[in-house]
PDB file of C-alpha atoms in Angstrom:
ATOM      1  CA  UNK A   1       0.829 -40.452  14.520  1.00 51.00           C
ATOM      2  CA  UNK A   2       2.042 -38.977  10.956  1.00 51.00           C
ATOM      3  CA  UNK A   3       4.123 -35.893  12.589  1.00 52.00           C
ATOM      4  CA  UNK A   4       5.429 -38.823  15.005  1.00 53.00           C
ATOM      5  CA  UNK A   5       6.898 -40.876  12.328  1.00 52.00           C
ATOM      6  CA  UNK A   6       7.760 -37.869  10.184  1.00 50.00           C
ATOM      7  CA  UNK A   7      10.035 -36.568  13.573  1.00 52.00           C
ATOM      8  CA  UNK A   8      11.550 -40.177  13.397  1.00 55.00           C
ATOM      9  CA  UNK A   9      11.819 -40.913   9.486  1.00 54.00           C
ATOM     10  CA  UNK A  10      14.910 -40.473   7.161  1.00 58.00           C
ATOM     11  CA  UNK A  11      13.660 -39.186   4.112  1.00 53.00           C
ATOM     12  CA  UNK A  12      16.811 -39.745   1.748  1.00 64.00           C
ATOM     13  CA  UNK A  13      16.213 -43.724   2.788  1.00 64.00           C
ATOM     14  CA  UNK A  14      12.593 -43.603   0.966  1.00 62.00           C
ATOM     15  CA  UNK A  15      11.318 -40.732  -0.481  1.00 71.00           C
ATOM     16  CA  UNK A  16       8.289 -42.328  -1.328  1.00 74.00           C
ATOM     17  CA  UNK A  17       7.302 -43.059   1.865  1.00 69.00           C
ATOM     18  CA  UNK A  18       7.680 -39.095   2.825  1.00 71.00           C
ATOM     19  CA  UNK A  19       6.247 -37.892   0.166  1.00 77.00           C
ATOM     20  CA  UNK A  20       2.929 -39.736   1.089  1.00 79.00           C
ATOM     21  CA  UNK A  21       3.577 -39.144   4.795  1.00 75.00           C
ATOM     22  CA  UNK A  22       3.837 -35.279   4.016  1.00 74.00           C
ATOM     23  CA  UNK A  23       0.545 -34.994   2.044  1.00 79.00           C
ATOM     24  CA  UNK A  24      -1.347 -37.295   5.133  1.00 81.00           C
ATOM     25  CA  UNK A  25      -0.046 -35.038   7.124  1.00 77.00           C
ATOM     26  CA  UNK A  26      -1.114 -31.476   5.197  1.00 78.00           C
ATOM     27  CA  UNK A  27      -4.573 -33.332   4.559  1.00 82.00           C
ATOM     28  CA  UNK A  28      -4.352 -33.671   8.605  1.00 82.00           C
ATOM     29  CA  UNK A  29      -3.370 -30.079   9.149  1.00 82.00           C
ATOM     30  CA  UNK A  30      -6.148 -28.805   6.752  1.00 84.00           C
ATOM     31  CA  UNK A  31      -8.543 -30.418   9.184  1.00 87.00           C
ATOM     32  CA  UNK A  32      -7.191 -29.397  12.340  1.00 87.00           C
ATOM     33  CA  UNK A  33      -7.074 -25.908  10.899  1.00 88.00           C
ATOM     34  CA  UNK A  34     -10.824 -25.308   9.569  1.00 89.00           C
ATOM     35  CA  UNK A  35     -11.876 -27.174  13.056  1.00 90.00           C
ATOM     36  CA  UNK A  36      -9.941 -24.063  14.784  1.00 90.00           C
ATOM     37  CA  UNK A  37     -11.805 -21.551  11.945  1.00 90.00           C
ATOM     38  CA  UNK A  38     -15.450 -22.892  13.199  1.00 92.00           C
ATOM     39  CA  UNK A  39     -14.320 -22.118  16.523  1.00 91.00           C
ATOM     40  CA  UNK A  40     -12.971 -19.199  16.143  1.00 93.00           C
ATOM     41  CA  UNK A  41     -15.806 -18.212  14.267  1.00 92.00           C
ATOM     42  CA  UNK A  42     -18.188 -19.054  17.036  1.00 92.00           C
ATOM     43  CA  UNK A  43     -16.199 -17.622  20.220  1.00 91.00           C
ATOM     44  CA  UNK A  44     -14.593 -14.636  18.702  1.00 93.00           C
ATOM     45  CA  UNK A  45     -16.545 -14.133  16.052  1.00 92.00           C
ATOM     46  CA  UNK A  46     -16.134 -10.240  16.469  1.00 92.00           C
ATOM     47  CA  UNK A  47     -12.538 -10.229  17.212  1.00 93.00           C
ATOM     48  CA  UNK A  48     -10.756 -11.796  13.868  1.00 93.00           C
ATOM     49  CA  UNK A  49      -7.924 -10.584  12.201  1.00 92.00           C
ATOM     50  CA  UNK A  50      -8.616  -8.640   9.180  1.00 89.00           C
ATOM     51  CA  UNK A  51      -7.699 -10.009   6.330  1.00 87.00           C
ATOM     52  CA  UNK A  52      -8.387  -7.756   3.504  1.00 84.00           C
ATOM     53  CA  UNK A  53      -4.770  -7.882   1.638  1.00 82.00           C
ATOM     54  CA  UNK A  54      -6.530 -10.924   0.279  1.00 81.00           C
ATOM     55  CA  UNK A  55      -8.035  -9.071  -1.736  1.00 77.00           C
ATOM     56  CA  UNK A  56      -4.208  -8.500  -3.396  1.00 76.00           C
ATOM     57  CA  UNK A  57      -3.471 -12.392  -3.810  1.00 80.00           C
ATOM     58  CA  UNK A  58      -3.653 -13.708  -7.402  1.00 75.00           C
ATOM     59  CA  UNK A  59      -6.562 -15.712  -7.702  1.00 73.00           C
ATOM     60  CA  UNK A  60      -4.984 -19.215  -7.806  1.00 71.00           C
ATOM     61  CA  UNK A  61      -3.269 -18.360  -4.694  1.00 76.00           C
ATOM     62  CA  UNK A  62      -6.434 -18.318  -2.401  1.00 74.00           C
ATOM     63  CA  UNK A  63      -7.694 -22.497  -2.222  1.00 72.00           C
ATOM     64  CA  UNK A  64      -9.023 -24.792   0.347  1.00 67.00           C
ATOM     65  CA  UNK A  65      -5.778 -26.187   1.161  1.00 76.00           C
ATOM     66  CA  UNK A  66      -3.732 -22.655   1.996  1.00 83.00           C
ATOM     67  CA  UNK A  67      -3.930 -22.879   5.379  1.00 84.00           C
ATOM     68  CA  UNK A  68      -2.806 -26.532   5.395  1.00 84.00           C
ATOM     69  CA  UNK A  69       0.575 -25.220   3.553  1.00 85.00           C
ATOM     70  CA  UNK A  70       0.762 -22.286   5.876  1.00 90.00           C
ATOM     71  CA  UNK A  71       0.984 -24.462   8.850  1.00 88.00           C
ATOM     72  CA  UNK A  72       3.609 -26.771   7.219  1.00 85.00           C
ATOM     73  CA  UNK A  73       5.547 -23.624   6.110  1.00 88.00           C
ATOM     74  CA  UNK A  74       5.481 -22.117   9.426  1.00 91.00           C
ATOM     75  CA  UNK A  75       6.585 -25.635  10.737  1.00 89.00           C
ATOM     76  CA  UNK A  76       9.263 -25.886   8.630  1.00 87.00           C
ATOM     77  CA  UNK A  77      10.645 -22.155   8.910  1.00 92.00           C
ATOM     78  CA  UNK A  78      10.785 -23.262  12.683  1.00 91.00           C
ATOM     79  CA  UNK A  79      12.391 -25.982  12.436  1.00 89.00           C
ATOM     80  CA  UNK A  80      15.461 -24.120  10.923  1.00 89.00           C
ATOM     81  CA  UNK A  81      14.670 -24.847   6.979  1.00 87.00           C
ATOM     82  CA  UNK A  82      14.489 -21.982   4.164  1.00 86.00           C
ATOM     83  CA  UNK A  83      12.810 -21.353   1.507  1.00 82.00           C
ATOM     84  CA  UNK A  84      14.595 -22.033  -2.210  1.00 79.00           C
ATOM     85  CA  UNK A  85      15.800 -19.118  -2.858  1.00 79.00           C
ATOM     86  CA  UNK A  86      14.192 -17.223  -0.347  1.00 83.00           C
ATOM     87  CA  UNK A  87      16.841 -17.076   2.569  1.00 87.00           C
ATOM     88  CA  UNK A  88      16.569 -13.763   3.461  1.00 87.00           C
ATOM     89  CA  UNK A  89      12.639 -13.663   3.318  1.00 86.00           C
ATOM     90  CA  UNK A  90      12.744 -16.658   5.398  1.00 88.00           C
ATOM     91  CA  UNK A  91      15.160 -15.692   8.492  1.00 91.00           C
ATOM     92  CA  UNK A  92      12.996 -12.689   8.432  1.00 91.00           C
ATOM     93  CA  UNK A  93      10.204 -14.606   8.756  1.00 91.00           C
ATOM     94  CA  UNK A  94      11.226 -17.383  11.000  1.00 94.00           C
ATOM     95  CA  UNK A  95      10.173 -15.581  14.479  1.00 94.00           C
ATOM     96  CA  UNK A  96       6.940 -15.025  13.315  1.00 94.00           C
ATOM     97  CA  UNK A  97       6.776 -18.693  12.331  1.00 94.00           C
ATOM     98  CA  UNK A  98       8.062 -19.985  15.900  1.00 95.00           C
ATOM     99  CA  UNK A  99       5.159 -17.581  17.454  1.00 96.00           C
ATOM    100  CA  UNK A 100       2.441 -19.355  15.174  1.00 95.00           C
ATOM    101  CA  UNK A 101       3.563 -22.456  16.393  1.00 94.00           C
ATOM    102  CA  UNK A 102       3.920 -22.035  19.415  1.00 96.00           C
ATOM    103  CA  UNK A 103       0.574 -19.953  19.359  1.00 96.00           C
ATOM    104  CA  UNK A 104      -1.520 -23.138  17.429  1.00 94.00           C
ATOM    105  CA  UNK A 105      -0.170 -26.026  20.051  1.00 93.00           C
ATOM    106  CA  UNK A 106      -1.177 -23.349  23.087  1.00 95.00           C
ATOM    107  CA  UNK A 107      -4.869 -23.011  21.333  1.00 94.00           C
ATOM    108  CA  UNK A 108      -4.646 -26.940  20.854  1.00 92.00           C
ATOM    109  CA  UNK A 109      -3.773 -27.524  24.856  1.00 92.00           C
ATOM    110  CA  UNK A 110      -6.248 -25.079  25.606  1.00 92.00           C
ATOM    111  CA  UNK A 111      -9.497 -26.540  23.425  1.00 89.00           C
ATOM    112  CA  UNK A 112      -8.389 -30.449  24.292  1.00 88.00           C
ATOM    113  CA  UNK A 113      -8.411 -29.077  28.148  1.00 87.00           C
ATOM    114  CA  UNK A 114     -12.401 -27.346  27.788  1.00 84.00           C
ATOM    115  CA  UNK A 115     -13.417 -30.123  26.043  1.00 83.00           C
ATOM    116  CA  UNK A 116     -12.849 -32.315  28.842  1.00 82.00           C
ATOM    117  CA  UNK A 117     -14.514 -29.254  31.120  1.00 79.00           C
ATOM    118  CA  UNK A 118     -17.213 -27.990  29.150  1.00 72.00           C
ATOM    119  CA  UNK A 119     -17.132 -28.194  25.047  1.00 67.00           C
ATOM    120  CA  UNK A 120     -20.740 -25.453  25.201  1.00 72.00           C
ATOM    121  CA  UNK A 121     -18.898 -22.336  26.523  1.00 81.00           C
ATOM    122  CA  UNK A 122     -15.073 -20.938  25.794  1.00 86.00           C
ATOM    123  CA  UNK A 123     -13.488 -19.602  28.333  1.00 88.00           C
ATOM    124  CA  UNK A 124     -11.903 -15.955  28.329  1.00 91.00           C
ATOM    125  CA  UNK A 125      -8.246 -17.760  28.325  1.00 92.00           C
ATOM    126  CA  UNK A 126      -9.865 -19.623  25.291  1.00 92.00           C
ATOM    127  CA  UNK A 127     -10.621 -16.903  23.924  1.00 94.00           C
ATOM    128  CA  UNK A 128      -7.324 -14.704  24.146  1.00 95.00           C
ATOM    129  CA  UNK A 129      -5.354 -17.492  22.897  1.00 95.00           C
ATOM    130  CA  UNK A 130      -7.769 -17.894  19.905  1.00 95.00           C
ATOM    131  CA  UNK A 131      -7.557 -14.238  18.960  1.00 96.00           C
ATOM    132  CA  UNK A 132      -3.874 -14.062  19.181  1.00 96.00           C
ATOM    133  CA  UNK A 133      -3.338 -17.488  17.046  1.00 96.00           C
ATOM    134  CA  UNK A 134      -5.718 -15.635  14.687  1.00 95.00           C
ATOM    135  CA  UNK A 135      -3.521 -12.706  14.613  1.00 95.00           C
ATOM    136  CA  UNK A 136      -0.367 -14.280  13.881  1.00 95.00           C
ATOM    137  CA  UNK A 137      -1.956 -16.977  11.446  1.00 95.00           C
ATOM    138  CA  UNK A 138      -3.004 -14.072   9.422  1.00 93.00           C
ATOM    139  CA  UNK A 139       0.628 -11.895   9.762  1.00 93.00           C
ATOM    140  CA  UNK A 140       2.322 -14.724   8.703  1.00 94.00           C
ATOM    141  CA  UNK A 141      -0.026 -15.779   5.739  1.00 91.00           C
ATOM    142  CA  UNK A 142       0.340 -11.947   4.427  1.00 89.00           C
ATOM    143  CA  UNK A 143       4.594 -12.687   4.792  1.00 89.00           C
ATOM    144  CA  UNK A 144       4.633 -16.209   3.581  1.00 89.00           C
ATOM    145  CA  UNK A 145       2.530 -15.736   0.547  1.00 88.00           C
ATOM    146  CA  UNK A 146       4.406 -12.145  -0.790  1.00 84.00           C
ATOM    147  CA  UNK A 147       7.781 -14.172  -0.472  1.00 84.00           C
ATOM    148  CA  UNK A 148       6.357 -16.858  -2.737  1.00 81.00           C
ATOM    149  CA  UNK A 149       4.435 -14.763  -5.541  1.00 77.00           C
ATOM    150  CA  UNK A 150       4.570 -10.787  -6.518  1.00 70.00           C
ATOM    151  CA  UNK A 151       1.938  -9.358  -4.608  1.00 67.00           C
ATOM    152  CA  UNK A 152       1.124  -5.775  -5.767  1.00 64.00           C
ATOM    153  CA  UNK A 153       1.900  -3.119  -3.148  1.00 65.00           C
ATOM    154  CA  UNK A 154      -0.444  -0.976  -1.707  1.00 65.00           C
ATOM    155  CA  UNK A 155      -0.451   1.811  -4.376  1.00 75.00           C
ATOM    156  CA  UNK A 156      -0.430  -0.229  -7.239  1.00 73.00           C
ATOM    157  CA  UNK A 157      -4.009  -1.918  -6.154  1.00 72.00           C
ATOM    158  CA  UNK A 158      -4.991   1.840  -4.978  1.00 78.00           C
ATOM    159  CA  UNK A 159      -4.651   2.404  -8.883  1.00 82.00           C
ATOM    160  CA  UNK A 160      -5.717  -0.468 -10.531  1.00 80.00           C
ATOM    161  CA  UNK A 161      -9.081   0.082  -7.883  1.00 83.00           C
ATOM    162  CA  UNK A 162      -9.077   3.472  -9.424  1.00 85.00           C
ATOM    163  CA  UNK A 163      -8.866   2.125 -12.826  1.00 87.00           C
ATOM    164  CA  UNK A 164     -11.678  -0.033 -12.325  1.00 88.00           C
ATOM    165  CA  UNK A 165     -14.014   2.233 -10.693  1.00 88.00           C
ATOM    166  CA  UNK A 166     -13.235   4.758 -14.040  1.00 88.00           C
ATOM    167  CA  UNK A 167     -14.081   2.031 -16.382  1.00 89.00           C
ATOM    168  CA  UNK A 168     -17.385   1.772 -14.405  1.00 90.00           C
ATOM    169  CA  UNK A 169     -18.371   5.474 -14.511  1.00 88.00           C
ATOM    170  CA  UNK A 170     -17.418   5.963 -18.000  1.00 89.00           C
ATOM    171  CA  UNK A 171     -19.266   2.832 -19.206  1.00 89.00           C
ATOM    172  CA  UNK A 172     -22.288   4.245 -17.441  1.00 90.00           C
ATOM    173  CA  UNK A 173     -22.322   7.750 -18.441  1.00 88.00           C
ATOM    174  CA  UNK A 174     -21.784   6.104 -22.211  1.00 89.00           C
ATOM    175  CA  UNK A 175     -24.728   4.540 -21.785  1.00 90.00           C
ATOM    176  CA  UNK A 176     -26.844   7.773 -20.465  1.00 90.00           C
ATOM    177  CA  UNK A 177     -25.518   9.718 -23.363  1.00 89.00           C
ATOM    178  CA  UNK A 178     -26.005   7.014 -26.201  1.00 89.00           C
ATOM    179  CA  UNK A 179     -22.396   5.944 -27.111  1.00 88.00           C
ATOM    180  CA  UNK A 180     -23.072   2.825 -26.452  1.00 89.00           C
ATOM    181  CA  UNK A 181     -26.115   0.669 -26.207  1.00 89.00           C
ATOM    182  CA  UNK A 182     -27.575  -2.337 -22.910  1.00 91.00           C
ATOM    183  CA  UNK A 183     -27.756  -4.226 -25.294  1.00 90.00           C
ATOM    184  CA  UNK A 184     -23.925  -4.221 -26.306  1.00 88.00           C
ATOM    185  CA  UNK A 185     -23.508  -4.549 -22.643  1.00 88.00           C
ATOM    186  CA  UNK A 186     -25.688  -7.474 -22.234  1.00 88.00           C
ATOM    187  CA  UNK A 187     -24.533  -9.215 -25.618  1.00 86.00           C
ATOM    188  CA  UNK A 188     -20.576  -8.940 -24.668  1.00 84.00           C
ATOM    189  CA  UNK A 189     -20.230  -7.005 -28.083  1.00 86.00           C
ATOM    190  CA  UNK A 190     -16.495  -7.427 -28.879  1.00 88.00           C
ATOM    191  CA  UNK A 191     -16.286  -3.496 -29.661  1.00 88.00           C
ATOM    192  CA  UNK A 192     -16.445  -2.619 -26.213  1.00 86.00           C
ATOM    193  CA  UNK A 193     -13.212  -3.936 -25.479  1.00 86.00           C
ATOM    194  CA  UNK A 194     -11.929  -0.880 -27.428  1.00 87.00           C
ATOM    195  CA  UNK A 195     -14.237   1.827 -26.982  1.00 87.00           C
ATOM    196  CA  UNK A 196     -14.454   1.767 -23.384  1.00 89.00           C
ATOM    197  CA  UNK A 197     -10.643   1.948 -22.562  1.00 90.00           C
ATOM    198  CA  UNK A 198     -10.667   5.391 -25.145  1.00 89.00           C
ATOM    199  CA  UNK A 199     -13.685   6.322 -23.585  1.00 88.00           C
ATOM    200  CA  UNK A 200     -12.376   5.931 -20.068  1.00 89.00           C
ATOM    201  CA  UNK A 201      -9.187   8.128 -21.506  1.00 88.00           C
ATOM    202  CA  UNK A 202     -11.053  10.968 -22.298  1.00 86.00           C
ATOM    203  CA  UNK A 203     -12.972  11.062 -19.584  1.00 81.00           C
ATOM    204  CA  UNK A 204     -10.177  10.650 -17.448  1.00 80.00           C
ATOM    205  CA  UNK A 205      -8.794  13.963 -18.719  1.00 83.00           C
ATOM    206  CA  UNK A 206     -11.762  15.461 -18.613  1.00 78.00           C
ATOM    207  CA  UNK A 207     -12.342  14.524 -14.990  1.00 70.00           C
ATOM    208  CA  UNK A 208      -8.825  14.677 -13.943  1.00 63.00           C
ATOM    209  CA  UNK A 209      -7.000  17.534 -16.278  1.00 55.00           C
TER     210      UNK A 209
END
């Protein structure tokens, strides 16, 4: 009923009236979406997309309502609109967004149809058309979200993951030698912020010459 009157309503006549129709609608979306998760996570629960670049998102990116905004992104690149500012990303982007849709209303069709049938087994066409929704969902949330924010590129996490894992050893070996003490460690001792980085330096070169 919301996307109905959405299709049918003039914006510029009363903004206020879209801007509550939008958010009913991405509070609709959200719903729709982490009913399709459950179920995917039940029939294919072996066949989802990985979704590891996550891992590269900055942390206020990643929030119970992303998947809501992906859908209404990928709507609206469909539809023709752009991005501000983003009208290259988003031309490049816009098949990928008209396969999502198209995708999501197939896996809609398809779960309104075996609910009718039997809602206690998926079939296999079930399942193919949840594992390719899946697929794109996920392609297009790695696109949409590194046109939006800087999203560090593959070598620069492969560092900062090798940054992190020399902090580690050097804060242990510290500790096995005496440089510093557990109970620094355990007592957030302000000192640390300095003598682990030069630590990790010299060990670096000392590992890595």
């Amino acid at each position: 009923m919301v996307a109905t009157e959405l299709d049918s309503f003039d914006g510029r006549a009363d903004p206020d009236r879209c801007s509550i129709l939008v958010s009913q609608l991405r509070i609709c979306q959200d719903k729709v979406l982490s009913i399709c998760n459950d179920i995917m996570d039940d029939a294919i629960p072996d066949m989802r997309a990985n979704r590891d670049f996550r891992a590269k998102f900055p942390d206020d990116v990643l929030h119970e309502n992303l998947a809501g905004q992906l859908w209404f992104g990928a709507e609206c690149l469909a539809a023709g609109s752009n991005i501000i500012h983003r009208e290259l990303e988003s031309a490049s982007m816009r098949p990928l967004a008209k396969a999502l849709t198209r995708a999501l209303d197939n896996v809609r069709c398809l779960l309104r149809e075996q609910s009718l049938k039997n809602s206690l087994a998926y079939s296999d066409k079930v399942r193919e058309a949840l594992r390719i929704f899946d697929r794109l969902f996920a392609e297009f949330e790695l696109c949409y979200v590194s046109a939006m924010v800087p999203i560090k590129s593959a070598k620069e996490y492969h560092l900062q993951q090798e940054i992190v894992v020399l902090f580690s050893e050097t804060l242990i070996r510290a500790l096995k030698i005496g440089l510093v003490t557990q109970e620094m460690v355990d007592d957030y001792d302000p000192s640390l912020m300095f003598t682990i980085p030069r630590l990790a330096i010299v060990w670096g070169l000392l590992l890595y010459p």
